Amino acid sequence: MEKEPVLAFDLEADSLHHYTEKVCLIQVSTPTESALIDPLVLPDLSPLASVLANPAIRKVFHGADYDIRSLHRDFGLEVNNLFDTMIACQLLGEAEVGLAAVLKRRFGVELDKGFQKADWSRRPLSREMIVYAVQDTTLLIPLFRQLEAELCGRGRLAWVEEECRLLSRVRTVPRDQEPLCLRFKGAARMEPRTLAVLEELLLFRDQQARRQDVPPFKVLGTDVIRALAEGRPRTMEELAAISGFPAKLLTRLGTGIVQAVTRGMALPSDKLPRFPRQQRQVLDKGQQAILLRLKRMREAKAREVGIDAGLLINNSLLESLAMADRTHEARQTAFAALKGWQREILAADLTTLMEMKS
């Protein structure tokens, strides 16, 4: 691999099957051959470190965010000179950027996604799983060649390279001390007592999942947990009446669920959890007028360059720019949050619009 100027990579993990997810397979392709690296058999992947870190070797991934985080989390591996073909497709303005859709459109190849949710920690791997794993990287280098040529032709290769440099530095952040309820969808709309019950239910579910070595959602699904937190059943009879609660779980989990609800209900009022809320600054009328102009300009520019408006610049950045209209220093600070390729496209229009009188 150290002799190759371009390598294609992909990973398979077991997040749908085990409590603690891990990388179970690494696929790699050169322009002429493909191989599978099994980290469950070869736990020391240090020989890969110099290859992945080598800035002279282009590493091609598709949708690399999860892969970059996982390689660093499990093995301490860092990737330099990344090229993400999904980002390339987005910055070329393609509507469908999933690998299956891209390969079908560009090469007429239908990817078999039959093992997408398979348990990749099981051994031995079947012949069909091996073939499935290899197919995700065999066409990535030809795809990279196509995209690189198109990006160069449209002056956008530097855009993708900037995005990929930023992406190569993403890391998984440990959240061990954070309340589980803060990561629960819809928790921001719950009142404190319901949050307290929810937290106890999530802790109970997490303990069960750890003991069974399964993902928490396989113990109790999100909708069921929400119904339990809001219904607050204090007896087995009340639990059985909760809409959507599987009757088959009553005997196995019922007592633990009722105890969790009881703990949440018994928590003193001054100890109740509260969902943290960021204080949003309110735009005055002049800033609102600036924001409206910025959004209209964004829509026009997005159509002009042929990419999604939210990808070009998101609402949060536009609001920051609208609020930075008072001084030159404030505008410079707001502009510093833009990526280089965004400034290339937007800087002149942003400056003009922000300096206009409301």
mmCIF file of C-alpha atoms in Angstrom:
data_model
loop_
_atom_site.group_PDB
_atom_site.id
_atom_site.type_symbol
_atom_site.label_atom_id
_atom_site.label_comp_id
_atom_site.label_asym_id
_atom_site.label_seq_id
_atom_site.Cartn_x
_atom_site.Cartn_y
_atom_site.Cartn_z
ATOM 1 C CA MET A 1 0.000 0.000 0.000
ATOM 2 C CA GLU A 2 2.899 2.396 0.663
ATOM 3 C CA LYS A 3 3.744 2.285 -3.057
ATOM 4 C CA GLU A 4 0.263 3.329 -4.197
ATOM 5 C CA PRO A 5 -0.560 6.991 -4.934
ATOM 6 C CA VAL A 6 -4.308 6.375 -4.362
ATOM 7 C CA LEU A 7 -6.113 3.921 -2.084
ATOM 8 C CA ALA A 8 -9.841 3.413 -1.469
ATOM 9 C CA PHE A 9 -11.157 2.486 1.991
ATOM 10 C CA ASP A 10 -14.389 1.492 3.687
ATOM 11 C CA LEU A 11 -15.330 0.048 7.091
ATOM 12 C CA GLU A 12 -17.889 -2.388 8.436
ATOM 13 C CA ALA A 13 -18.929 -2.190 12.092
ATOM 14 C CA ASP A 14 -21.363 -3.912 14.460
ATOM 15 C CA SER A 15 -23.258 -0.940 15.932
ATOM 16 C CA LEU A 16 -26.634 -2.590 15.249
ATOM 17 C CA HIS A 17 -25.740 -5.739 17.162
ATOM 18 C CA HIS A 18 -23.594 -4.947 20.223
ATOM 19 C CA TYR A 19 -23.614 -2.528 23.129
ATOM 20 C CA THR A 20 -20.129 -1.182 22.380
ATOM 21 C CA GLU A 21 -19.659 -0.746 18.664
ATOM 22 C CA LYS A 22 -16.351 -1.562 17.041
ATOM 23 C CA VAL A 23 -14.758 -1.703 13.609
ATOM 24 C CA CYS A 24 -15.001 -5.301 12.393
ATOM 25 C CA LEU A 25 -13.596 -5.071 8.877
ATOM 26 C CA ILE A 26 -11.527 -2.658 6.804
ATOM 27 C CA GLN A 27 -11.803 -2.824 3.016
ATOM 28 C CA VAL A 28 -9.031 -1.388 0.864
ATOM 29 C CA SER A 29 -8.636 -1.237 -2.916
ATOM 30 C CA THR A 30 -5.835 -0.210 -5.234
ATOM 31 C CA PRO A 31 -6.561 0.433 -8.915
ATOM 32 C CA THR A 32 -5.977 -3.280 -9.629
ATOM 33 C CA GLU A 33 -6.829 -5.327 -6.519
ATOM 34 C CA SER A 34 -8.802 -5.355 -3.297
ATOM 35 C CA ALA A 35 -8.185 -6.777 0.162
ATOM 36 C CA LEU A 36 -9.950 -7.149 3.483
ATOM 37 C CA ILE A 37 -8.197 -6.428 6.780
ATOM 38 C CA ASP A 38 -9.737 -8.187 9.780
ATOM 39 C CA PRO A 39 -9.073 -6.237 13.005
ATOM 40 C CA LEU A 40 -10.753 -8.972 15.055
ATOM 41 C CA VAL A 41 -7.981 -11.364 13.980
ATOM 42 C CA LEU A 42 -5.225 -8.734 13.687
ATOM 43 C CA PRO A 43 -5.872 -6.280 16.525
ATOM 44 C CA ASP A 44 -2.537 -4.493 15.976
ATOM 45 C CA LEU A 45 -3.141 -2.208 13.023
ATOM 46 C CA SER A 46 -0.100 -0.003 13.613
ATOM 47 C CA PRO A 47 1.341 -0.890 10.164
ATOM 48 C CA LEU A 48 -1.632 0.994 8.688
ATOM 49 C CA ALA A 49 -0.765 4.172 10.568
ATOM 50 C CA SER A 50 2.000 5.316 8.205
ATOM 51 C CA VAL A 51 -0.127 4.568 5.143
ATOM 52 C CA LEU A 52 -3.182 6.478 6.360
ATOM 53 C CA ALA A 53 -1.104 9.378 7.668
ATOM 54 C CA ASN A 54 1.086 9.663 4.567
ATOM 55 C CA PRO A 55 0.169 12.961 2.832
ATOM 56 C CA ALA A 56 1.558 11.643 -0.470
ATOM 57 C CA ILE A 57 -1.105 8.904 -0.682
ATOM 58 C CA ARG A 58 -4.657 9.977 -1.516
ATOM 59 C CA LYS A 59 -7.193 8.096 0.650
ATOM 60 C CA VAL A 60 -10.630 7.830 -0.971
ATOM 61 C CA PHE A 61 -13.726 7.257 1.200
ATOM 62 C CA HIS A 62 -17.426 7.777 0.552
ATOM 63 C CA GLY A 63 -19.193 9.469 3.470
ATOM 64 C CA ALA A 64 -16.089 9.376 5.651
ATOM 65 C CA ASP A 65 -17.331 11.043 8.844
ATOM 66 C CA TYR A 66 -18.159 7.813 10.698
ATOM 67 C CA ASP A 67 -15.081 6.042 9.316
ATOM 68 C CA ILE A 68 -12.660 8.778 10.389
ATOM 69 C CA ARG A 69 -14.114 8.850 13.905
ATOM 70 C CA SER A 70 -14.102 5.042 14.197
ATOM 71 C CA LEU A 71 -10.532 4.545 12.994
ATOM 72 C CA HIS A 72 -9.287 7.045 15.561
ATOM 73 C CA ARG A 73 -11.534 5.756 18.372
ATOM 74 C CA ASP A 74 -10.637 2.078 17.974
ATOM 75 C CA PHE A 75 -7.038 2.197 16.739
ATOM 76 C CA GLY A 76 -5.746 5.765 17.115
ATOM 77 C CA LEU A 77 -5.376 5.978 13.325
ATOM 78 C CA GLU A 78 -5.381 9.364 11.581
ATOM 79 C CA VAL A 79 -6.112 9.998 7.906
ATOM 80 C CA ASN A 80 -4.269 12.611 5.880
ATOM 81 C CA ASN A 81 -4.954 13.561 2.244
ATOM 82 C CA LEU A 82 -8.569 12.446 2.419
ATOM 83 C CA PHE A 83 -10.887 12.630 -0.588
ATOM 84 C CA ASP A 84 -14.549 12.063 0.252
ATOM 85 C CA THR A 85 -16.482 11.210 -2.914
ATOM 86 C CA MET A 86 -19.792 12.071 -1.232
ATOM 87 C CA ILE A 87 -18.621 15.613 -0.494
ATOM 88 C CA ALA A 88 -17.369 15.851 -4.061
ATOM 89 C CA CYS A 89 -20.808 14.878 -5.387
ATOM 90 C CA GLN A 90 -22.478 17.444 -3.107
ATOM 91 C CA LEU A 91 -20.202 20.252 -4.271
ATOM 92 C CA LEU A 92 -20.854 19.275 -7.873
ATOM 93 C CA GLY A 93 -24.557 19.772 -7.171
ATOM 94 C CA GLU A 94 -25.687 16.156 -7.462
ATOM 95 C CA ALA A 95 -29.038 15.464 -5.811
ATOM 96 C CA GLU A 96 -28.507 11.822 -4.818
ATOM 97 C CA VAL A 97 -25.135 11.301 -3.163
ATOM 98 C CA GLY A 98 -25.456 7.841 -1.575
ATOM 99 C CA LEU A 99 -22.860 5.420 -2.919
ATOM 100 C CA ALA A 100 -25.414 3.062 -4.465
ATOM 101 C CA ALA A 101 -27.123 5.908 -6.343
ATOM 102 C CA VAL A 102 -23.821 7.418 -7.500
ATOM 103 C CA LEU A 103 -22.390 4.120 -8.813
ATOM 104 C CA LYS A 104 -25.633 3.271 -10.585
ATOM 105 C CA ARG A 105 -25.782 6.684 -12.246
ATOM 106 C CA ARG A 106 -22.128 6.821 -13.267
ATOM 107 C CA PHE A 107 -21.219 3.177 -13.898
ATOM 108 C CA GLY A 108 -24.549 1.383 -14.270
ATOM 109 C CA VAL A 109 -23.609 -0.827 -11.307
ATOM 110 C CA GLU A 110 -26.241 -2.067 -8.863
ATOM 111 C CA LEU A 111 -24.780 -2.479 -5.350
ATOM 112 C CA ASP A 112 -26.084 -5.432 -3.360
ATOM 113 C CA LYS A 113 -27.101 -3.945 0.007
ATOM 114 C CA GLY A 114 -28.268 -7.275 1.426
ATOM 115 C CA PHE A 115 -25.650 -7.307 4.191
ATOM 116 C CA GLN A 116 -25.907 -3.621 5.130
ATOM 117 C CA LYS A 117 -27.319 -4.496 8.567
ATOM 118 C CA ALA A 118 -25.403 -7.737 9.055
ATOM 119 C CA ASP A 119 -23.460 -8.538 12.231
ATOM 120 C CA TRP A 120 -19.914 -8.058 10.966
ATOM 121 C CA SER A 121 -18.421 -9.263 14.243
ATOM 122 C CA ARG A 122 -19.413 -12.863 13.510
ATOM 123 C CA ARG A 123 -16.804 -15.222 12.165
ATOM 124 C CA PRO A 124 -16.220 -16.831 9.801
ATOM 125 C CA LEU A 125 -17.443 -14.386 7.177
ATOM 126 C CA SER A 126 -19.462 -16.064 4.458
ATOM 127 C CA ARG A 127 -18.319 -15.885 0.850
ATOM 128 C CA GLU A 128 -21.322 -13.658 0.113
ATOM 129 C CA MET A 129 -20.353 -11.221 2.893
ATOM 130 C CA ILE A 130 -16.794 -11.039 1.552
ATOM 131 C CA VAL A 131 -18.041 -10.238 -1.953
ATOM 132 C CA TYR A 132 -20.431 -7.628 -0.515
ATOM 133 C CA ALA A 133 -17.653 -5.983 1.507
ATOM 134 C CA VAL A 134 -15.251 -5.764 -1.423
ATOM 135 C CA GLN A 135 -17.736 -4.179 -3.827
ATOM 136 C CA ASP A 136 -17.936 -0.976 -1.771
ATOM 137 C CA THR A 137 -14.332 -0.017 -2.618
ATOM 138 C CA THR A 138 -13.612 -1.549 -6.036
ATOM 139 C CA LEU A 139 -15.112 1.400 -7.934
ATOM 140 C CA LEU A 140 -14.132 4.178 -5.560
ATOM 141 C CA ILE A 141 -10.861 4.959 -7.345
ATOM 142 C CA PRO A 142 -12.483 5.170 -10.818
ATOM 143 C CA LEU A 143 -15.194 7.315 -9.195
ATOM 144 C CA PHE A 144 -12.527 9.530 -7.638
ATOM 145 C CA ARG A 145 -10.853 9.981 -11.042
ATOM 146 C CA GLN A 146 -14.132 11.087 -12.620
ATOM 147 C CA LEU A 147 -15.001 13.474 -9.828
ATOM 148 C CA GLU A 148 -11.513 14.957 -9.639
ATOM 149 C CA ALA A 149 -11.600 15.742 -13.372
ATOM 150 C CA GLU A 150 -15.039 17.345 -13.102
ATOM 151 C CA LEU A 151 -14.036 19.370 -10.050
ATOM 152 C CA CYS A 152 -10.899 20.607 -11.795
ATOM 153 C CA GLY A 153 -12.931 21.546 -14.852
ATOM 154 C CA ARG A 154 -15.286 23.641 -12.731
ATOM 155 C CA GLY A 155 -12.637 25.079 -10.416
ATOM 156 C CA ARG A 156 -13.987 23.302 -7.352
ATOM 157 C CA LEU A 157 -11.295 20.784 -6.430
ATOM 158 C CA ALA A 158 -9.932 23.142 -3.767
ATOM 159 C CA TRP A 159 -13.429 23.349 -2.247
ATOM 160 C CA VAL A 160 -13.543 19.580 -1.713
ATOM 161 C CA GLU A 161 -9.968 19.453 -0.464
ATOM 162 C CA GLU A 162 -10.736 22.106 2.152
ATOM 163 C CA GLU A 163 -13.826 20.242 3.343
ATOM 164 C CA CYS A 164 -11.837 16.982 3.496
ATOM 165 C CA ARG A 165 -9.029 18.561 5.522
ATOM 166 C CA LEU A 166 -11.609 19.625 8.093
ATOM 167 C CA LEU A 167 -13.337 16.244 7.999
ATOM 168 C CA SER A 168 -10.089 14.360 8.574
ATOM 169 C CA ARG A 169 -9.856 16.015 12.002
ATOM 170 C CA VAL A 170 -13.267 14.967 13.390
ATOM 171 C CA ARG A 171 -13.165 12.808 16.514
ATOM 172 C CA THR A 172 -15.628 10.929 18.699
ATOM 173 C CA VAL A 173 -16.240 12.902 21.893
ATOM 174 C CA PRO A 174 -16.716 10.836 25.101
ATOM 175 C CA ARG A 175 -20.040 11.653 26.760
ATOM 176 C CA ASP A 176 -19.750 9.450 29.849
ATOM 177 C CA GLN A 177 -20.676 12.177 32.345
ATOM 178 C CA GLU A 178 -23.536 13.622 30.308
ATOM 179 C CA PRO A 179 -27.141 12.752 31.316
ATOM 180 C CA LEU A 180 -28.613 10.289 28.842
ATOM 181 C CA CYS A 181 -31.812 12.311 28.498
ATOM 182 C CA LEU A 182 -29.914 15.141 26.778
ATOM 183 C CA ARG A 183 -29.361 12.870 23.779
ATOM 184 C CA PHE A 184 -32.974 11.687 23.596
ATOM 185 C CA LYS A 185 -34.990 13.013 20.667
ATOM 186 C CA GLY A 186 -37.787 15.251 21.907
ATOM 187 C CA ALA A 187 -36.363 15.721 25.413
ATOM 188 C CA ALA A 188 -36.054 19.489 24.898
ATOM 189 C CA ARG A 189 -39.868 19.741 24.936
ATOM 190 C CA MET A 190 -40.316 17.745 28.175
ATOM 191 C CA GLU A 191 -40.942 19.360 31.537
ATOM 192 C CA PRO A 192 -38.452 18.649 34.379
ATOM 193 C CA ARG A 193 -40.381 15.843 36.133
ATOM 194 C CA THR A 194 -40.821 13.956 32.869
ATOM 195 C CA LEU A 195 -37.097 14.436 32.192
ATOM 196 C CA ALA A 196 -36.315 12.910 35.597
ATOM 197 C CA VAL A 197 -38.422 9.851 34.801
ATOM 198 C CA LEU A 198 -36.911 9.659 31.323
ATOM 199 C CA GLU A 199 -33.367 9.725 32.722
ATOM 200 C CA GLU A 200 -34.108 6.840 35.107
ATOM 201 C CA LEU A 201 -35.715 4.827 32.307
ATOM 202 C CA LEU A 202 -32.723 5.429 30.033
ATOM 203 C CA LEU A 203 -30.307 4.398 32.791
ATOM 204 C CA PHE A 204 -32.309 1.207 33.324
ATOM 205 C CA ARG A 205 -32.361 0.496 29.583
ATOM 206 C CA ASP A 206 -28.631 1.154 29.346
ATOM 207 C CA GLN A 207 -27.895 -1.303 32.168
ATOM 208 C CA GLN A 208 -30.001 -3.976 30.471
ATOM 209 C CA ALA A 209 -28.332 -3.339 27.110
ATOM 210 C CA ARG A 210 -24.851 -3.558 28.625
ATOM 211 C CA ARG A 211 -25.744 -6.821 30.380
ATOM 212 C CA GLN A 212 -27.211 -8.342 27.200
ATOM 213 C CA ASP A 213 -24.492 -6.845 24.935
ATOM 214 C CA VAL A 214 -27.014 -5.300 22.564
ATOM 215 C CA PRO A 215 -27.676 -1.698 21.462
ATOM 216 C CA PRO A 216 -30.089 0.072 23.865
ATOM 217 C CA PHE A 217 -32.794 0.424 21.190
ATOM 218 C CA LYS A 218 -33.049 -3.371 21.078
ATOM 219 C CA VAL A 219 -34.095 -3.405 24.748
ATOM 220 C CA LEU A 220 -36.735 -0.682 24.490
ATOM 221 C CA GLY A 221 -37.400 1.442 21.416
ATOM 222 C CA THR A 222 -37.489 5.233 21.391
ATOM 223 C CA ASP A 223 -41.277 5.470 21.055
ATOM 224 C CA VAL A 224 -41.817 3.070 23.956
ATOM 225 C CA ILE A 225 -39.381 4.948 26.197
ATOM 226 C CA ARG A 226 -41.142 8.228 25.374
ATOM 227 C CA ALA A 227 -44.559 6.734 26.168
ATOM 228 C CA LEU A 228 -43.256 5.384 29.485
ATOM 229 C CA ALA A 229 -41.698 8.718 30.475
ATOM 230 C CA GLU A 230 -44.877 10.601 29.683
ATOM 231 C CA GLY A 231 -47.240 7.932 31.078
ATOM 232 C CA ARG A 232 -45.236 7.383 34.298
ATOM 233 C CA PRO A 233 -46.655 3.946 35.186
ATOM 234 C CA ARG A 234 -46.305 3.240 38.939
ATOM 235 C CA THR A 235 -47.790 -0.274 38.948
ATOM 236 C CA MET A 236 -47.642 -3.307 36.676
ATOM 237 C CA GLU A 237 -51.274 -2.691 35.751
ATOM 238 C CA GLU A 238 -50.541 0.869 34.668
ATOM 239 C CA LEU A 239 -47.505 -0.360 32.753
ATOM 240 C CA ALA A 240 -49.564 -2.927 30.867
ATOM 241 C CA ALA A 241 -51.961 -0.146 29.818
ATOM 242 C CA ILE A 242 -49.210 2.018 28.259
ATOM 243 C CA SER A 243 -49.898 2.295 24.519
ATOM 244 C CA GLY A 244 -47.275 0.474 22.467
ATOM 245 C CA PHE A 245 -45.645 -1.349 25.367
ATOM 246 C CA PRO A 246 -44.975 -4.963 24.273
ATOM 247 C CA ALA A 247 -46.837 -7.356 26.542
ATOM 248 C CA LYS A 248 -44.037 -9.928 26.178
ATOM 249 C CA LEU A 249 -41.682 -7.574 28.066
ATOM 250 C CA LEU A 250 -43.937 -7.192 31.088
ATOM 251 C CA THR A 251 -42.538 -10.160 32.999
ATOM 252 C CA ARG A 252 -38.890 -9.620 32.063
ATOM 253 C CA LEU A 253 -38.622 -5.827 32.381
ATOM 254 C CA GLY A 254 -41.795 -4.708 34.163
ATOM 255 C CA THR A 255 -40.454 -4.533 37.708
ATOM 256 C CA GLY A 256 -37.339 -2.614 36.651
ATOM 257 C CA ILE A 257 -39.379 -0.126 34.621
ATOM 258 C CA VAL A 258 -41.806 0.571 37.488
ATOM 259 C CA GLN A 259 -38.868 1.032 39.871
ATOM 260 C CA ALA A 260 -37.205 3.442 37.430
ATOM 261 C CA VAL A 261 -40.396 5.507 37.157
ATOM 262 C CA THR A 262 -40.740 5.533 40.943
ATOM 263 C CA ARG A 263 -37.165 6.834 41.350
ATOM 264 C CA GLY A 264 -37.824 9.596 38.850
ATOM 265 C CA MET A 265 -41.050 10.605 40.571
ATOM 266 C CA ALA A 266 -39.343 10.626 44.006
ATOM 267 C CA LEU A 267 -36.523 12.962 42.957
ATOM 268 C CA PRO A 268 -36.744 16.234 44.961
ATOM 269 C CA SER A 269 -37.922 19.244 42.982
ATOM 270 C CA ASP A 270 -34.621 21.066 43.427
ATOM 271 C CA LYS A 271 -32.746 18.125 41.861
ATOM 272 C CA LEU A 272 -34.886 17.791 38.752
ATOM 273 C CA PRO A 273 -32.951 17.872 35.469
ATOM 274 C CA ARG A 274 -33.550 20.729 33.078
ATOM 275 C CA PHE A 275 -32.757 20.712 29.395
ATOM 276 C CA PRO A 276 -30.052 23.311 28.729
ATOM 277 C CA ARG A 277 -31.209 26.009 26.368
ATOM 278 C CA GLN A 278 -28.923 28.301 24.465
ATOM 279 C CA GLN A 279 -29.956 31.899 24.763
ATOM 280 C CA ARG A 280 -30.586 33.098 21.253
ATOM 281 C CA GLN A 281 -29.882 36.733 20.623
ATOM 282 C CA VAL A 282 -32.825 38.597 19.175
ATOM 283 C CA LEU A 283 -32.237 40.443 15.934
ATOM 284 C CA ASP A 284 -33.475 43.992 15.790
ATOM 285 C CA LYS A 285 -35.460 45.240 12.805
ATOM 286 C CA GLY A 286 -32.376 46.383 10.940
ATOM 287 C CA GLN A 287 -30.635 43.039 11.440
ATOM 288 C CA GLN A 288 -33.772 41.172 10.381
ATOM 289 C CA ALA A 289 -33.777 43.171 7.156
ATOM 290 C CA ILE A 290 -30.113 42.295 6.605
ATOM 291 C CA LEU A 291 -30.830 38.603 7.307
ATOM 292 C CA LEU A 292 -33.658 38.606 4.763
ATOM 293 C CA ARG A 293 -31.348 40.095 2.131
ATOM 294 C CA LEU A 294 -28.649 37.552 2.984
ATOM 295 C CA LYS A 295 -31.075 34.656 2.601
ATOM 296 C CA ARG A 296 -32.306 35.935 -0.750
ATOM 297 C CA MET A 297 -28.730 36.328 -1.923
ATOM 298 C CA ARG A 298 -27.935 32.777 -0.714
ATOM 299 C CA GLU A 299 -30.810 31.305 -2.708
ATOM 300 C CA ALA A 300 -29.703 33.131 -5.845
ATOM 301 C CA LYS A 301 -26.052 32.109 -5.406
ATOM 302 C CA ALA A 302 -27.007 28.500 -4.713
ATOM 303 C CA ARG A 303 -28.943 28.374 -7.976
ATOM 304 C CA GLU A 304 -26.037 30.037 -9.785
ATOM 305 C CA VAL A 305 -23.404 27.546 -8.593
ATOM 306 C CA GLY A 306 -25.830 24.625 -8.594
ATOM 307 C CA ILE A 307 -25.486 23.371 -5.017
ATOM 308 C CA ASP A 308 -27.849 23.131 -2.077
ATOM 309 C CA ALA A 309 -28.420 26.461 -0.326
ATOM 310 C CA GLY A 310 -27.881 24.984 3.134
ATOM 311 C CA LEU A 311 -24.573 23.532 1.991
ATOM 312 C CA LEU A 312 -23.487 26.876 0.573
ATOM 313 C CA ILE A 313 -24.018 28.574 3.947
ATOM 314 C CA ASN A 314 -26.307 27.604 6.828
ATOM 315 C CA ASN A 315 -28.825 29.761 8.695
ATOM 316 C CA SER A 316 -26.702 29.978 11.840
ATOM 317 C CA LEU A 317 -23.833 31.586 9.947
ATOM 318 C CA LEU A 318 -26.202 33.972 8.174
ATOM 319 C CA GLU A 319 -27.637 35.083 11.521
ATOM 320 C CA SER A 320 -24.134 35.667 12.895
ATOM 321 C CA LEU A 321 -23.330 37.778 9.858
ATOM 322 C CA ALA A 322 -26.569 39.745 10.175
ATOM 323 C CA MET A 323 -25.779 40.548 13.810
ATOM 324 C CA ALA A 324 -22.225 41.630 12.954
ATOM 325 C CA ASP A 325 -23.319 44.683 10.982
ATOM 326 C CA ARG A 326 -22.288 47.312 13.543
ATOM 327 C CA THR A 327 -18.505 47.495 13.161
ATOM 328 C CA HIS A 328 -15.755 46.446 10.795
ATOM 329 C CA GLU A 329 -14.191 44.311 13.558
ATOM 330 C CA ALA A 330 -17.468 42.446 14.170
ATOM 331 C CA ARG A 331 -17.831 41.736 10.462
ATOM 332 C CA GLN A 332 -14.266 40.442 10.261
ATOM 333 C CA THR A 333 -14.929 38.081 13.189
ATOM 334 C CA ALA A 334 -18.091 36.782 11.520
ATOM 335 C CA PHE A 335 -16.308 36.364 8.186
ATOM 336 C CA ALA A 336 -13.594 34.312 9.898
ATOM 337 C CA ALA A 337 -16.166 31.569 10.554
ATOM 338 C CA LEU A 338 -16.619 31.053 6.804
ATOM 339 C CA LYS A 339 -14.604 28.428 4.972
ATOM 340 C CA GLY A 340 -12.270 29.575 2.244
ATOM 341 C CA TRP A 341 -14.461 28.288 -0.584
ATOM 342 C CA GLN A 342 -17.500 30.008 0.936
ATOM 343 C CA ARG A 343 -15.652 33.326 1.072
ATOM 344 C CA GLU A 344 -14.601 32.830 -2.541
ATOM 345 C CA ILE A 345 -18.238 32.624 -3.625
ATOM 346 C CA LEU A 346 -19.949 34.932 -1.150
ATOM 347 C CA ALA A 347 -17.558 37.525 0.266
ATOM 348 C CA ALA A 348 -18.253 40.365 -2.169
ATOM 349 C CA ASP A 349 -22.046 40.023 -1.974
ATOM 350 C CA LEU A 350 -22.009 39.556 1.810
ATOM 351 C CA THR A 351 -19.984 42.712 2.325
ATOM 352 C CA THR A 352 -22.255 44.755 0.075
ATOM 353 C CA LEU A 353 -25.463 43.518 1.685
ATOM 354 C CA MET A 354 -24.220 43.938 5.240
ATOM 355 C CA GLU A 355 -23.169 47.539 4.575
ATOM 356 C CA MET A 356 -26.499 48.522 3.039
ATOM 357 C CA LYS A 357 -28.706 50.715 5.185
ATOM 358 C CA SER A 358 -31.787 48.925 6.473
#
